[in-house]
PDB file of C-alpha atoms in Angstrom:
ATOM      1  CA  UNK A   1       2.522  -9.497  22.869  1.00 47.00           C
ATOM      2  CA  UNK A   2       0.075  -9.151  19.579  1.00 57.00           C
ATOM      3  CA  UNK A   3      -0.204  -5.775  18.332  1.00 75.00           C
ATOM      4  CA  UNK A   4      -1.721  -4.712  15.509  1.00 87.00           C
ATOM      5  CA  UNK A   5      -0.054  -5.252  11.348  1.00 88.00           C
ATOM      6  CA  UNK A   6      -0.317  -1.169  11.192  1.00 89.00           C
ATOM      7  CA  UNK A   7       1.067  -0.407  14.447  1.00 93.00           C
ATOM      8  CA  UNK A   8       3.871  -2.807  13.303  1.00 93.00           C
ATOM      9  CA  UNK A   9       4.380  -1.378   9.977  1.00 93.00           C
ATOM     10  CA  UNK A  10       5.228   2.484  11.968  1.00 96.00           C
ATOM     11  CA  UNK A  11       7.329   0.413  14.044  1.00 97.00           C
ATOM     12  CA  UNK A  12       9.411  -0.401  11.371  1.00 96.00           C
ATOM     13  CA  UNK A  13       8.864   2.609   9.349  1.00 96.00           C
ATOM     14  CA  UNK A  14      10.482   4.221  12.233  1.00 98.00           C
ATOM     15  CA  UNK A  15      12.946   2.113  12.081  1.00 98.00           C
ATOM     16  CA  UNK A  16      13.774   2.420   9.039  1.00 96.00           C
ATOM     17  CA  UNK A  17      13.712   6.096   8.598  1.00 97.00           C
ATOM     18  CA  UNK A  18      16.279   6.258  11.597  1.00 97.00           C
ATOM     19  CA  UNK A  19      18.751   3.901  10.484  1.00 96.00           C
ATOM     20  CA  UNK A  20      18.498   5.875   6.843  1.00 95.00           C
ATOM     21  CA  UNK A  21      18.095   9.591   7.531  1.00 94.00           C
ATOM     22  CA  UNK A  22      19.167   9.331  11.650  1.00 94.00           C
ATOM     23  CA  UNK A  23      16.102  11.565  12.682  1.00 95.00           C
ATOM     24  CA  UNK A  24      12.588  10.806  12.429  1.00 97.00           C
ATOM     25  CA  UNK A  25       9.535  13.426  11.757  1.00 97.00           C
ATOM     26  CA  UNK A  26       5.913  12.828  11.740  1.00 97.00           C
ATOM     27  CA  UNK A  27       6.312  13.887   8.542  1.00 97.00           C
ATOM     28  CA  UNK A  28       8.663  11.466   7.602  1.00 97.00           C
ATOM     29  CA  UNK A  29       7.087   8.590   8.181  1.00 97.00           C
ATOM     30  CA  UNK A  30       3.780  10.429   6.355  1.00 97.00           C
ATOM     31  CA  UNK A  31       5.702  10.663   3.163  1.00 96.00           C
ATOM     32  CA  UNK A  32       7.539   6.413   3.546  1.00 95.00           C
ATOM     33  CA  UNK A  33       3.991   5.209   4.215  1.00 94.00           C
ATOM     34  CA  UNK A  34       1.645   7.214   2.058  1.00 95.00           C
ATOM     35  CA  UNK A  35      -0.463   8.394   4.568  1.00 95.00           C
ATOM     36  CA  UNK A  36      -1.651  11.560   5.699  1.00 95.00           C
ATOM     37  CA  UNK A  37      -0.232  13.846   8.476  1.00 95.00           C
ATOM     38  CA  UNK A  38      -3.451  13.421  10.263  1.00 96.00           C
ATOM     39  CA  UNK A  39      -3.025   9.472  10.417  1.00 94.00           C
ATOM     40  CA  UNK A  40       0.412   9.823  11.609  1.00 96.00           C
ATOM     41  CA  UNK A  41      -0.189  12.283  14.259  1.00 95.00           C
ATOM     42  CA  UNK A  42      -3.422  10.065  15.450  1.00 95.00           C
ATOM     43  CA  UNK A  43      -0.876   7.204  15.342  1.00 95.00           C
ATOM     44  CA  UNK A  44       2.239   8.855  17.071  1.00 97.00           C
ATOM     45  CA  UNK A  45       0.158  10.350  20.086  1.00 96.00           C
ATOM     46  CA  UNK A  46      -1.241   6.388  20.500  1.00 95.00           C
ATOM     47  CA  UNK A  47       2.429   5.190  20.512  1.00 97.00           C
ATOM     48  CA  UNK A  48       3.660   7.911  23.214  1.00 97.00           C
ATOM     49  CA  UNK A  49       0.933   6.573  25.417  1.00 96.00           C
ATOM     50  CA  UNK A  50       1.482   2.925  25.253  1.00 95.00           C
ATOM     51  CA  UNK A  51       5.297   3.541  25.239  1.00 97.00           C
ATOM     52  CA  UNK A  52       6.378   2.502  21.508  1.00 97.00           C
ATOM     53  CA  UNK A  53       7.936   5.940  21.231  1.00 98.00           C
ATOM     54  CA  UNK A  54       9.259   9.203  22.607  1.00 98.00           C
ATOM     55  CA  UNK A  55       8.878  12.769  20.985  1.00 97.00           C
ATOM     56  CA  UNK A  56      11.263  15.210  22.001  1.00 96.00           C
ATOM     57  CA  UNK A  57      10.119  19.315  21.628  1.00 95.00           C
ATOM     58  CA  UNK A  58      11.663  19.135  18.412  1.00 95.00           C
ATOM     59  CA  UNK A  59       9.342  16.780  16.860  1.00 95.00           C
ATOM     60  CA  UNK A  60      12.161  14.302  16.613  1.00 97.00           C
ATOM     61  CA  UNK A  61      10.656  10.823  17.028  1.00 98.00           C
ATOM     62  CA  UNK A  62      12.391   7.828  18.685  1.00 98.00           C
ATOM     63  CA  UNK A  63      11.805   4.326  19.484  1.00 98.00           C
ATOM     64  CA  UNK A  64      11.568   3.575  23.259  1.00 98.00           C
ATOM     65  CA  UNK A  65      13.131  -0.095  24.105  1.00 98.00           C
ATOM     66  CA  UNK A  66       9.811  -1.714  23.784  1.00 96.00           C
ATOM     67  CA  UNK A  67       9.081   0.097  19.805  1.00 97.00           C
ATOM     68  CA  UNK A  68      12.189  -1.043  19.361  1.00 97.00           C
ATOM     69  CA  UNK A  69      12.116  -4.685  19.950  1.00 96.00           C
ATOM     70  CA  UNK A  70       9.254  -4.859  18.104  1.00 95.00           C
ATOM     71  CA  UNK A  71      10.275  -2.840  15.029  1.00 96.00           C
ATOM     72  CA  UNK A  72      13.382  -4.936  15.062  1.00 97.00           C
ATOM     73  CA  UNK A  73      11.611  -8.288  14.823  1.00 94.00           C
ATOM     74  CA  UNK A  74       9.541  -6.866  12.120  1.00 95.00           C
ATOM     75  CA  UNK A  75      12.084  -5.918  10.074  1.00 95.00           C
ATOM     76  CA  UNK A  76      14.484  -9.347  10.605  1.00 96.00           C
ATOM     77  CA  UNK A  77      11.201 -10.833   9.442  1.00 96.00           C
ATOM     78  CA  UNK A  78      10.973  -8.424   6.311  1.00 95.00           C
ATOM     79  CA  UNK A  79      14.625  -9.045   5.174  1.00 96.00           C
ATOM     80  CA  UNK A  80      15.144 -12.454   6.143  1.00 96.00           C
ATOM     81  CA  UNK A  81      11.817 -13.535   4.383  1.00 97.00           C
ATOM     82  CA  UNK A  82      12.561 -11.550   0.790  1.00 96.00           C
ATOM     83  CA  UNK A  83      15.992 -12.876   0.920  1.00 95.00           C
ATOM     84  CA  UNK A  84      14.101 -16.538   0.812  1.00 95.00           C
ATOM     85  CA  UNK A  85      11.866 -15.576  -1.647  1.00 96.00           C
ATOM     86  CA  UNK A  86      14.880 -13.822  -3.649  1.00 96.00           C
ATOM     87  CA  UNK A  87      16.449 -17.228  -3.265  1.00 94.00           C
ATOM     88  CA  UNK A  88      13.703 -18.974  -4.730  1.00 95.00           C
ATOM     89  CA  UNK A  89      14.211 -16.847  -8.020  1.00 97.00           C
ATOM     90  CA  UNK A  90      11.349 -13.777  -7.142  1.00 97.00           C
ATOM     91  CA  UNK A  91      12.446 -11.066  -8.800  1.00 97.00           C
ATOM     92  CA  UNK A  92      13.657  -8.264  -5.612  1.00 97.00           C
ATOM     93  CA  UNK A  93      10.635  -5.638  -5.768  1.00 97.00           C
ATOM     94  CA  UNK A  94       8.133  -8.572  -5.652  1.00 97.00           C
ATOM     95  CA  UNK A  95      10.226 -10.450  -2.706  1.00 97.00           C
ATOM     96  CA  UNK A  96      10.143  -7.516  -0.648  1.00 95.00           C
ATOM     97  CA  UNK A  97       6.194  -6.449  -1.147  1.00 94.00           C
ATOM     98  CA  UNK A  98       5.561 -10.259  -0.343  1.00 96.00           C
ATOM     99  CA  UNK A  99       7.790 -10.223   2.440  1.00 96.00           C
ATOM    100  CA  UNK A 100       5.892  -7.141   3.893  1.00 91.00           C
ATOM    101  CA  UNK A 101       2.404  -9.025   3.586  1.00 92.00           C
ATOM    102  CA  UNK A 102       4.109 -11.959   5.495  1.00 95.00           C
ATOM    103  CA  UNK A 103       6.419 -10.667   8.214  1.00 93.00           C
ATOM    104  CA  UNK A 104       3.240  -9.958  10.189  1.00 89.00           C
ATOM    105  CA  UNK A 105       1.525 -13.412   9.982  1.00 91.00           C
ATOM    106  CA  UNK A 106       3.913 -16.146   9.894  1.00 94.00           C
ATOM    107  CA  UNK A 107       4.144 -17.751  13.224  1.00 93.00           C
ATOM    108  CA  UNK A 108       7.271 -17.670  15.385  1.00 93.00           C
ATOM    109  CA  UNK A 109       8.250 -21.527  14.981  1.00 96.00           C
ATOM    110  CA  UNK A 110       7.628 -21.264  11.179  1.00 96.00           C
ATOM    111  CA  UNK A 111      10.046 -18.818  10.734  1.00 96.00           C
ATOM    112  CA  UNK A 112      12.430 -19.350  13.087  1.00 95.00           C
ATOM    113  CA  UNK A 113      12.664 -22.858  10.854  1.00 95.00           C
ATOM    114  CA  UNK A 114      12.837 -21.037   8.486  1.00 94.00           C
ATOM    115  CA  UNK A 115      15.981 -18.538   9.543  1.00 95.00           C
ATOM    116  CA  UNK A 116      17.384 -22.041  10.471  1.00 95.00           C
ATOM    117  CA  UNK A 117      16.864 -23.604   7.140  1.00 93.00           C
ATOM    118  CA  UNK A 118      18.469 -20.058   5.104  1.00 93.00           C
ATOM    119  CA  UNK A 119      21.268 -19.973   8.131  1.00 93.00           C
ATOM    120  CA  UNK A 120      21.989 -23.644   7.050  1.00 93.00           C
ATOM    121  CA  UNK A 121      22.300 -23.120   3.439  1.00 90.00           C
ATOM    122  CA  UNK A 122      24.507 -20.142   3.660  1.00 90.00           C
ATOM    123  CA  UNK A 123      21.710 -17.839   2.197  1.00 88.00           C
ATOM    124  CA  UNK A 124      22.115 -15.512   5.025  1.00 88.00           C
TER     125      UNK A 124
END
């Protein structure tokens, strides 16, 4: 399934946010993305419908099973693909903004070769 580069990006946001701070606000994810509160409550309500998400009555956000294997892929995508450019000599703060521009469009066989390639060389 194909969803959009922005829903991805709250995906892993999410993510993220969970795995640093173990809860998740609207608010939250507002401040890590630079959007507004609006966007992420537009956003969030979107998510609870089509499943990405649940919102318990204290405003706590989590990913269901299905936000969560996609925020997941994202974010192997993110590391794995600044750790090649890090290999490569990019300096780390560049690496990871590239990374973030590519994790959404490189196909699944190119970077699966590519995981294969950086497994291989003992760069991850």
């Amino acid at each position: 399934m194909k969803i959009k580069e922005s829903a991805e990006n709250y995906l892993e946001a999410i993510l993220m946010l969970k795995q640093k701070n173990g809860n998740v606000r609207s608010i939250d994810i507002a401040r890590e993305l630079s959007f507004t509160k609006a966007s992420v409550s537009v956003a969030m309500k979107s998510f609870r419908e089509e499943g990405y998400i649940t919102v318990d009555e204290d405003g706590l956000i989590s990913l269901t099973d299905k936000g969560l294997d996609i925020a997941s892929r994202i974010y192997e995508r993110h590391e794995i693909i600044a750790k090649a450019l890090m290999a490569l000599g990019v300096d780390e703060k560049t690496a990871y903004e590239d990374s973030c521009k590519i994790e959404h469009d490189i196909s699944c066989e190119s970077f699966d070769a590519l995981k294969h390639h950086l497994h291989e060389k003992g760069i991850i």
